């Protein structure tokens, strides 16, 4: 079990203290200050920026997530909000005053604190959970190997696949670790009140994990932790079994499940229709794949991640987020694991579980699984480009478990065996360099790979249990953290929400929304303007929609659902003027991208009057006076004008 000595307790306290300091200081890592340059309003470009550089690529955070959250906070955190989408979209994507918030601790900040600190709480909570959950999980499975456990947690936090996705995977990783630790402690506990607490904790953590609602990561990651935890329990079966008070513990789990189920039933009833509608969208709909599309970059690209950056990368690698994953030592660890089992004449089932997951998921990503297997295991819900994240997490777990397995083991072999092994490792690293040079469209050159090849050849050589090294784990941990440490600069350190809430456009629109909250809005022009209008809480027809608003908006715009395939999707929605004199009420709904469509029509159409579209914001001058014949100017903001319908 975990040794909660002074060092361990101090570590947990420091992690918690840093989280609380970040929240109280309103600090987070979202690129909100990018708004100062995307739509400049005369304010300093550093407004809301503490350090670092905002990244435009992270628009899911600053242009979609932040406006959705601010919008729902402005609307009283209700479970319906047209600015976000149809039905009860906020229950899935925003903080709400609802019983389900008990099971969404990332949203507690909005209930306890002001909006800016609530926002900081929400974004800082995921890395906090990762550090706490992973550190404790590694302490459990390594029998309290402090340095190895802390390094494993930091490696998961600082890896490219975590930081460049704004720590989205981190909450899932952390909750998996916490759930596993709670399960083991429940198995060994003998005190009644502690058994009850652990039983409820286990059910609670499992529900929190499920409500993160991102199967592409959750399904493979669940298998990973079940395999590693299952291997740990089998290794420790003599210590864990027979289970004391197993009947009482089972009963407590049933009671906990019943109570949590009763609390969640209202949420299920409220969100059921929304979930069904989301599963029936054209995009993303119900994903079903068999893998095999390969890595966005390649499995070894992380070795050379210092050479690329968010502005310089091969076009075939899409972008810095999609190409990022995790360092892997699996190609060296996997054959050494087989040799280790043969030499020791026994199988470490925890190591075997981590190895099995790594091999299976690597095959899934690179070559694909039979369709029936992918569907039966639900891994079909994880496209290859998303499965590479759980695979990367598995690679880190495999490395920690392997290092723990060889911690006190050395196998004496002839010198030529070690020389051959080191030569093989060097050859492997040269191969990875060749792959990346040929795959990078000239971004990575041969000379640039020299130092990474030497560095990772040395790191991989430390994995050889045939070479005696007193400081094997210390050197490996130091090398790993030093390599990953620059990833701290991937995201900026930002403060508050002022790049949005103090923006001139936001402050111009917000009073009109407050005066007439039932009026609908349309932005005629830039999608970025729509994002800021969404943040005000406006009932906007344009903007980013998680689901189409069928019952109100599209019942008028497309009563026969002729263009359903264009708008039945998660989408960025824009508007442009289209006037047909022969058919003045014509409205065109056209898909532009997988996640975007356009509404084109006469701004003075009777349809928009019926929808109570009171305000139309132009980011440009109307093409002809006729298109604003039914409106008057309400507010002028430089090149932008807010028109109010008066007919």
Coordinates of N, CA, C and O in Angstrom, one line a residue, residues 190-326:
X190 N -10.8 -2.8 6.7 CA -11.6 -3.6 7.7 C -12.4 -2.8 8.6 O -13.3 -3.3 9.3
X191 N -12.2 -1.5 8.6 CA -13.0 -0.6 9.5 C -14.3 -0.2 8.9 O -14.3 0.3 7.7
X192 N -15.4 -0.4 9.5 CA -16.7 -0.2 8.9 C -16.9 1.2 8.2 O -17.3 1.3 7.1
X193 N -16.6 2.2 9.0 CA -16.9 3.6 8.4 C -16.0 3.9 7.3 O -16.3 4.6 6.3
X194 N -14.7 3.3 7.3 CA -13.8 3.5 6.2 C -14.3 2.7 5.0 O -14.1 3.2 3.8
X195 N -14.8 1.5 5.2 CA -15.3 0.7 4.1 C -16.5 1.5 3.4 O -16.5 1.5 2.2
X196 N -17.4 2.1 4.2 CA -18.5 2.8 3.6 C -18.0 4.0 2.8 O -18.4 4.3 1.7
X197 N -17.0 4.7 3.4 CA -16.5 5.9 2.7 C -15.8 5.5 1.4 O -16.0 6.2 0.3
X198 N -15.0 4.5 1.4 CA -14.3 4.0 0.2 C -15.3 3.5 -0.8 O -15.1 3.7 -2.1
X199 N -16.3 2.8 -0.4 CA -17.4 2.3 -1.4 C -18.0 3.4 -2.1 O -18.2 3.4 -3.3
X200 N -18.4 4.4 -1.3 CA -19.1 5.6 -2.0 C -18.1 6.3 -2.8 O -18.4 6.8 -3.9
X201 N -16.8 6.4 -2.4 CA -15.8 7.1 -3.2 C -15.6 6.4 -4.5 O -15.4 7.0 -5.5
X202 N -15.5 5.1 -4.5 CA -15.3 4.3 -5.7 C -16.4 4.5 -6.7 O -16.2 4.8 -7.9
X203 N -17.7 4.4 -6.2 CA -18.8 4.6 -7.1 C -18.8 6.1 -7.7 O -19.0 6.3 -8.8
X204 N -18.5 7.0 -6.8 CA -18.5 8.4 -7.2 C -17.5 8.7 -8.2 O -17.8 9.3 -9.3
X205 N -16.3 8.2 -8.0 CA -15.2 8.5 -9.0 C -15.5 7.8 -10.3 O -15.2 8.4 -11.4
X206 N -16.1 6.6 -10.3 CA -16.4 6.0 -11.6 C -17.5 6.8 -12.3 O -17.4 6.9 -13.6
X207 N -18.4 7.4 -11.6 CA -19.5 8.2 -12.3 C -18.9 9.5 -12.8 O -19.2 9.9 -14.0
X208 N -18.0 10.1 -12.0 CA -17.3 11.3 -12.5 C -16.6 11.1 -13.8 O -16.6 11.9 -14.7
X209 N -15.9 9.9 -13.8 CA -15.1 9.6 -15.0 C -16.1 9.4 -16.2 O -15.8 9.9 -17.3
X210 N -17.1 8.7 -16.0 CA -18.1 8.4 -17.1 C -18.7 9.7 -17.6 O -18.9 9.8 -18.8
X211 N -19.0 10.6 -16.7 CA -19.6 11.9 -17.1 C -18.7 12.9 -17.9 O -19.1 13.9 -18.3
X212 N -17.4 12.5 -18.0 CA -16.6 13.3 -18.9 C -17.0 13.2 -20.3 O -16.7 14.0 -21.2
X213 N -17.6 12.1 -20.6 CA -18.3 11.9 -21.9 C -17.4 12.1 -23.1 O -17.7 12.9 -24.1
X214 N -16.3 11.5 -23.2 CA -15.4 11.5 -24.4 C -14.9 10.1 -24.6 O -13.7 9.8 -24.3
X215 N -15.8 9.2 -25.2 CA -15.4 7.8 -25.4 C -14.1 7.6 -26.2 O -13.4 6.6 -26.0
X216 N -13.8 8.4 -27.2 CA -12.5 8.2 -28.0 C -11.3 8.0 -27.1 O -10.4 7.3 -27.4
X217 N -11.3 8.7 -25.9 CA -10.2 8.6 -25.0 C -10.6 7.5 -23.9 O -9.7 6.7 -23.5
X218 N -11.8 7.6 -23.4 CA -12.2 6.9 -22.2 C -12.2 5.4 -22.5 O -11.8 4.6 -21.6
X219 N -12.7 4.9 -23.6 CA -12.8 3.5 -23.8 C -11.4 2.8 -23.8 O -11.2 1.9 -23.0
X220 N -10.4 3.2 -24.6 CA -9.1 2.6 -24.6 C -8.4 2.8 -23.2 O -7.8 1.9 -22.7
X221 N -8.6 4.0 -22.6 CA -7.9 4.2 -21.3 C -8.5 3.3 -20.2 O -7.8 2.9 -19.3
X222 N -9.8 3.0 -20.3 CA -10.4 2.1 -19.3 C -9.7 0.7 -19.4 O -9.4 0.1 -18.4
X223 N -9.5 0.3 -20.6 CA -8.9 -1.0 -20.8 C -7.4 -1.0 -20.3 O -7.0 -1.9 -19.6
X224 N -6.7 0.1 -20.5 CA -5.4 0.2 -20.0 C -5.3 0.1 -18.5 O -4.5 -0.7 -18.0
X225 N -6.1 0.8 -17.8 CA -6.0 0.8 -16.3 C -6.6 -0.5 -15.8 O -6.1 -1.0 -14.7
X226 N -7.5 -1.1 -16.4 CA -8.0 -2.4 -16.0 C -7.0 -3.5 -16.1 O -6.8 -4.3 -15.2
X227 N -6.2 -3.4 -17.2 CA -5.2 -4.4 -17.4 C -4.0 -4.3 -16.4 O -3.6 -5.2 -15.8
X228 N -3.6 -3.0 -16.2 CA -2.5 -2.8 -15.3 C -3.0 -3.1 -13.8 O -2.2 -3.7 -13.1
X229 N -4.2 -2.6 -13.5 CA -4.7 -2.9 -12.1 C -4.9 -4.4 -11.9 O -4.6 -4.9 -10.9
X230 N -5.5 -5.0 -12.9 CA -5.7 -6.5 -12.8 C -4.4 -7.2 -12.7 O -4.3 -8.2 -11.9
X231 N -3.3 -6.8 -13.4 CA -2.0 -7.4 -13.2 C -1.5 -7.2 -11.8 O -0.9 -8.1 -11.2
X232 N -1.7 -6.0 -11.3 CA -1.2 -5.7 -10.0 C -1.9 -6.6 -8.9 O -1.2 -7.1 -8.0
X233 N -3.2 -6.7 -9.1 CA -3.9 -7.5 -8.1 C -3.5 -9.0 -8.2 O -3.5 -9.7 -7.1
X234 N -3.3 -9.5 -9.4 CA -2.8 -10.9 -9.5 C -1.5 -11.0 -8.9 O -1.2 -12.0 -8.2
X235 N -0.6 -10.1 -9.1 CA 0.8 -10.1 -8.5 C 0.7 -10.2 -7.0 O 1.4 -10.8 -6.3
X236 N -0.3 -9.4 -6.5 CA -0.4 -9.2 -5.0 C -1.5 -10.1 -4.4 O -2.1 -9.7 -3.4
X237 N -1.9 -11.1 -5.1 CA -3.1 -11.9 -4.7 C -3.0 -12.5 -3.3 O -4.0 -12.6 -2.6
X238 N -1.8 -12.8 -2.9 CA -1.7 -13.4 -1.6 C -1.9 -12.4 -0.5 O -2.2 -12.7 0.6
X239 N -1.6 -11.1 -0.8 CA -1.8 -10.0 0.1 C -3.2 -9.5 0.1 O -3.7 -9.0 1.1
X240 N -3.9 -9.6 -1.1 CA -5.2 -9.0 -1.2 C -6.3 -10.0 -0.9 O -7.4 -9.6 -0.5
X241 N -6.1 -11.2 -1.2 CA -7.1 -12.2 -1.1 C -6.8 -13.3 0.0 O -5.6 -13.5 0.2
X242 N -7.8 -13.8 0.7 CA -9.2 -13.6 0.5 C -9.6 -12.2 1.0 O -9.1 -11.7 2.0
X243 N -10.6 -11.6 0.4 CA -11.1 -10.3 0.7 C -11.8 -10.3 2.1 O -12.7 -11.1 2.3
X244 N -11.4 -9.5 3.0 CA -12.1 -9.4 4.3 C -13.4 -8.7 4.2 O -13.5 -7.7 3.4
X245 N -14.5 -9.2 4.8 CA -15.8 -8.6 4.8 C -16.3 -8.3 3.4 O -16.9 -7.3 3.1
X246 N -16.1 -9.3 2.5 CA -16.4 -9.1 1.1 C -17.9 -8.8 0.9 O -18.4 -8.0 0.1
X247 N -18.8 -9.5 1.7 CA -20.2 -9.4 1.5 C -20.7 -8.0 1.9 O -21.5 -7.4 1.3
X248 N -20.1 -7.5 3.0 CA -20.5 -6.2 3.5 C -20.0 -5.1 2.5 O -20.8 -4.2 2.2
X249 N -18.8 -5.3 1.9 CA -18.3 -4.3 0.9 C -19.2 -4.4 -0.3 O -19.5 -3.3 -0.9
X250 N -19.6 -5.5 -0.8 CA -20.5 -5.6 -1.9 C -21.8 -4.9 -1.7 O -22.3 -4.2 -2.5
X251 N -22.3 -5.1 -0.5 CA -23.6 -4.5 -0.1 C -23.4 -3.0 -0.1 O -24.3 -2.2 -0.5
X252 N -22.3 -2.5 0.5 CA -22.1 -1.0 0.5 C -22.0 -0.5 -0.9 O -22.4 0.7 -1.2
X253 N -21.3 -1.2 -1.8 CA -21.2 -0.7 -3.2 C -22.6 -0.7 -3.8 O -22.9 0.3 -4.6
X254 N -23.5 -1.6 -3.5 CA -24.8 -1.6 -4.1 C -25.6 -0.4 -3.5 O -26.3 0.3 -4.3
X255 N -25.5 -0.2 -2.2 CA -26.1 1.0 -1.6 C -25.6 2.3 -2.3 O -26.4 3.2 -2.6
X256 N -24.3 2.4 -2.4 CA -23.7 3.6 -3.0 C -24.2 3.8 -4.4 O -24.5 4.9 -4.8
X257 N -24.3 2.7 -5.2 CA -24.7 2.8 -6.5 C -26.2 3.3 -6.6 O -26.6 4.1 -7.4
X258 N -27.0 2.7 -5.7 CA -28.4 3.1 -5.6 C -28.6 4.6 -5.3 O -29.4 5.3 -5.9
X259 N -27.9 5.1 -4.3 CA -28.0 6.5 -3.9 C -27.5 7.4 -5.0 O -28.2 8.4 -5.4
X260 N -26.4 7.1 -5.6 CA -25.9 7.9 -6.7 C -26.8 7.8 -7.9 O -27.0 8.8 -8.6
X261 N -27.3 6.6 -8.2 CA -28.3 6.5 -9.3 C -29.5 7.3 -9.1 O -30.0 8.0 -10.0
X262 N -30.0 7.4 -7.8 CA -31.2 8.2 -7.5 C -30.9 9.7 -7.7 O -31.7 10.5 -8.3
X263 N -29.7 10.1 -7.4 CA -29.3 11.5 -7.6 C -29.1 11.8 -9.1 O -29.5 13.0 -9.5
X264 N -28.7 10.9 -9.8 CA -28.5 11.1 -11.3 C -29.7 10.9 -12.1 O -29.7 11.3 -13.3
X265 N -30.7 10.3 -11.6 CA -31.9 10.0 -12.4 C -32.5 11.3 -13.0 O -32.9 11.3 -14.2
X266 N -32.7 12.4 -12.3 CA -33.2 13.6 -12.9 C -32.3 14.1 -14.1 O -32.8 14.6 -15.1
X267 N -31.0 13.9 -13.9 CA -30.1 14.3 -15.0 C -30.3 13.4 -16.2 O -30.4 13.9 -17.4
X268 N -30.5 12.1 -16.0 CA -30.7 11.2 -17.1 C -32.0 11.6 -17.9 O -32.0 11.7 -19.1
X269 N -33.1 11.9 -17.1 CA -34.3 12.3 -17.7 C -34.2 13.6 -18.5 O -34.7 13.8 -19.6
X270 N -33.4 14.5 -18.0 CA -33.2 15.8 -18.6 C -32.4 15.8 -19.9 O -32.6 16.5 -20.8
X271 N -31.3 14.9 -19.8 CA -30.3 14.9 -20.9 C -30.6 13.8 -21.9 O -29.9 13.8 -23.0
X272 N -31.5 12.9 -21.7 CA -31.7 11.8 -22.6 C -32.0 12.2 -24.0 O -31.3 11.7 -24.9
X273 N -32.9 13.1 -24.2 CA -33.2 13.5 -25.6 C -32.0 14.2 -26.2 O -31.8 14.0 -27.4
X274 N -31.3 15.0 -25.5 CA -30.1 15.7 -26.0 C -29.0 14.7 -26.5 O -28.4 14.8 -27.5
X275 N -28.8 13.6 -25.7 CA -27.8 12.6 -26.0 C -28.2 11.9 -27.3 O -27.4 11.6 -28.1
X276 N -29.5 11.5 -27.4 CA -30.0 10.8 -28.6 C -29.8 11.7 -29.8 O -29.4 11.2 -30.9
X277 N -30.2 13.0 -29.7 CA -30.0 13.9 -30.8 C -28.5 14.0 -31.2 O -28.2 14.0 -32.4
X278 N -27.6 14.1 -30.2 CA -26.2 14.2 -30.5 C -25.7 13.0 -31.2 O -24.9 13.1 -32.2
X279 N -26.2 11.8 -30.9 CA -25.8 10.6 -31.5 C -26.3 10.4 -32.9 O -25.7 9.7 -33.7
X280 N -27.3 11.2 -33.3 CA -27.9 11.1 -34.6 C -27.5 12.3 -35.5 O -28.0 12.5 -36.6
X281 N -26.5 13.1 -35.1 CA -26.0 14.1 -35.9 C -25.2 13.5 -37.0 O -24.6 12.4 -36.9
X282 N -25.0 14.3 -38.1 CA -24.2 13.9 -39.2 C -22.7 13.9 -38.8 O -21.9 13.0 -39.1
X283 N -22.4 14.9 -38.0 CA -21.0 15.0 -37.4 C -21.1 15.5 -36.0 O -21.8 16.5 -35.8
X284 N -20.5 14.9 -35.0 CA -19.7 13.7 -35.1 C -20.5 12.4 -35.1 O -20.0 11.4 -35.5
X285 N -21.8 12.5 -34.7 CA -22.7 11.3 -34.7 C -22.1 10.1 -33.9 O -21.4 10.3 -32.9
X286 N -22.4 8.9 -34.3 CA -21.9 7.7 -33.6 C -20.7 7.2 -34.4 O -20.8 6.6 -35.4
X287 N -19.5 7.5 -33.9 CA -18.3 7.1 -34.5 C -18.2 5.6 -34.5 O -18.4 5.0 -33.4
X288 N -17.8 5.0 -35.6 CA -17.5 3.6 -35.6 C -16.4 3.3 -36.6 O -16.6 3.4 -37.8
X289 N -15.2 3.0 -36.1 CA -14.0 2.8 -36.9 C -13.3 1.5 -36.5 O -13.5 1.0 -35.4
X290 N -12.5 1.0 -37.3 CA -11.7 -0.2 -37.0 C -10.2 0.2 -36.9 O -9.4 -0.7 -36.8
X291 N -9.8 1.5 -36.9 CA -8.5 1.9 -36.8 C -7.7 1.7 -38.1 O -8.3 1.6 -39.2
X292 N -6.4 1.8 -38.0 CA -5.6 1.5 -39.2 C -5.2 2.7 -40.0 O -4.5 2.6 -41.0
X293 N -5.6 3.9 -39.6 CA -5.2 5.1 -40.4 C -3.9 5.7 -40.0 O -3.4 6.6 -40.6
X294 N -3.3 5.1 -39.0 CA -1.9 5.5 -38.6 C -1.8 6.7 -37.7 O -2.8 7.4 -37.5
X295 N -0.6 7.0 -37.3 CA -0.3 8.2 -36.6 C -0.4 9.5 -37.5 O 0.0 9.4 -38.6
X296 N -0.8 10.6 -36.9 CA -0.8 11.9 -37.6 C 0.6 12.2 -38.0 O 0.9 12.6 -39.2
X297 N 1.6 12.1 -37.1 CA 3.0 12.2 -37.5 C 3.5 10.8 -37.7 O 3.3 10.2 -38.6
X298 N 4.3 10.3 -36.7 CA 4.7 8.9 -36.6 C 5.0 8.6 -35.2 O 5.0 9.5 -34.3
X299 N 5.1 7.3 -34.9 CA 5.2 6.9 -33.5 C 6.5 7.5 -32.8 O 6.6 7.6 -31.6
X300 N 7.5 7.8 -33.6 CA 8.7 8.3 -33.1 C 9.0 9.8 -33.2 O 10.0 10.3 -32.9
X301 N 8.0 10.5 -33.6 CA 8.1 12.0 -33.8 C 8.4 12.7 -32.5 O 9.0 13.8 -32.6
X302 N 8.0 12.2 -31.4 CA 8.2 12.9 -30.1 C 9.7 13.0 -29.8 O 10.1 13.9 -29.0
X303 N 10.5 12.1 -30.3 CA 11.9 12.1 -30.0 C 12.5 13.4 -30.6 O 13.5 13.9 -30.1
X304 N 11.9 14.0 -31.6 CA 12.4 15.1 -32.3 C 11.5 16.3 -32.1 O 11.5 17.3 -33.0
X305 N 10.7 16.4 -31.1 CA 9.7 17.4 -30.9 C 10.3 18.8 -30.6 O 9.6 19.8 -30.8
X306 N 11.6 18.8 -30.2 CA 12.2 20.1 -30.0 C 12.5 20.8 -31.3 O 12.7 22.0 -31.4
X307 N 12.5 20.1 -32.4 CA 12.9 20.6 -33.7 C 11.7 21.3 -34.3 O 11.8 22.3 -35.0
X308 N 10.5 20.8 -34.1 CA 9.3 21.4 -34.6 C 8.6 22.3 -33.6 O 9.0 22.3 -32.4
X309 N 7.7 23.2 -34.0 CA 6.9 24.0 -33.1 C 5.6 24.3 -33.7 O 5.3 23.8 -34.8
X310 N 4.8 25.1 -33.0 CA 3.4 25.3 -33.5 C 3.3 26.1 -34.7 O 2.2 26.1 -35.4
X311 N 4.4 26.7 -35.2 CA 4.4 27.4 -36.5 C 5.2 26.7 -37.5 O 5.0 27.0 -38.7
X312 N 6.0 25.8 -37.2 CA 6.8 25.1 -38.1 C 6.7 23.6 -38.0 O 7.2 23.0 -37.0
X313 N 6.0 22.9 -38.9 CA 5.7 21.5 -38.8 C 5.3 21.0 -40.2 O 4.9 21.8 -41.0
X314 N 5.5 19.8 -40.5 CA 5.1 19.2 -41.8 C 3.6 19.4 -42.1 O 2.8 19.1 -41.2
X315 N 3.2 19.8 -43.2 CA 1.8 19.9 -43.5 C 1.0 18.7 -43.4 O -0.1 18.7 -43.0
X316 N 1.6 17.5 -43.7 CA 0.9 16.2 -43.6 C 0.7 15.9 -42.1 O -0.1 15.0 -41.8
X317 N 1.3 16.6 -41.2 CA 1.1 16.3 -39.7 C -0.1 17.2 -39.2 O -0.3 17.2 -38.0
X318 N -0.7 17.9 -40.1 CA -1.9 18.7 -39.8 C -1.7 19.9 -38.9 O -1.8 21.0 -39.4
X319 N -1.4 19.8 -37.7 CA -1.1 20.9 -36.8 C -0.4 20.4 -35.5 O -0.3 19.2 -35.3
X320 N 0.1 21.3 -34.7 CA 0.9 20.9 -33.5 C 0.1 20.1 -32.6 O 0.6 19.3 -31.8
X321 N -1.3 20.3 -32.5 CA -2.1 19.5 -31.6 C -2.3 18.1 -32.1 O -2.1 17.1 -31.4
X322 N -2.7 18.0 -33.4 CA -3.0 16.6 -33.9 C -1.8 15.8 -34.0 O -1.9 14.5 -33.9
X323 N -0.6 16.4 -34.2 CA 0.6 15.5 -34.4 C 1.2 15.1 -33.0 O 2.1 14.3 -33.0
X324 N 0.8 15.8 -31.9 CA 1.4 15.5 -30.7 C 0.9 14.2 -30.0 O -0.2 13.9 -30.1
X325 N 1.8 13.5 -29.4 CA 1.4 12.4 -28.6 C 2.4 12.2 -27.4 O 2.6 13.2 -26.7
X326 N 3.0 11.1 -27.2 CA 3.8 10.8 -26.0 C 5.1 10.1 -26.4 O 5.1 9.3 -27.4

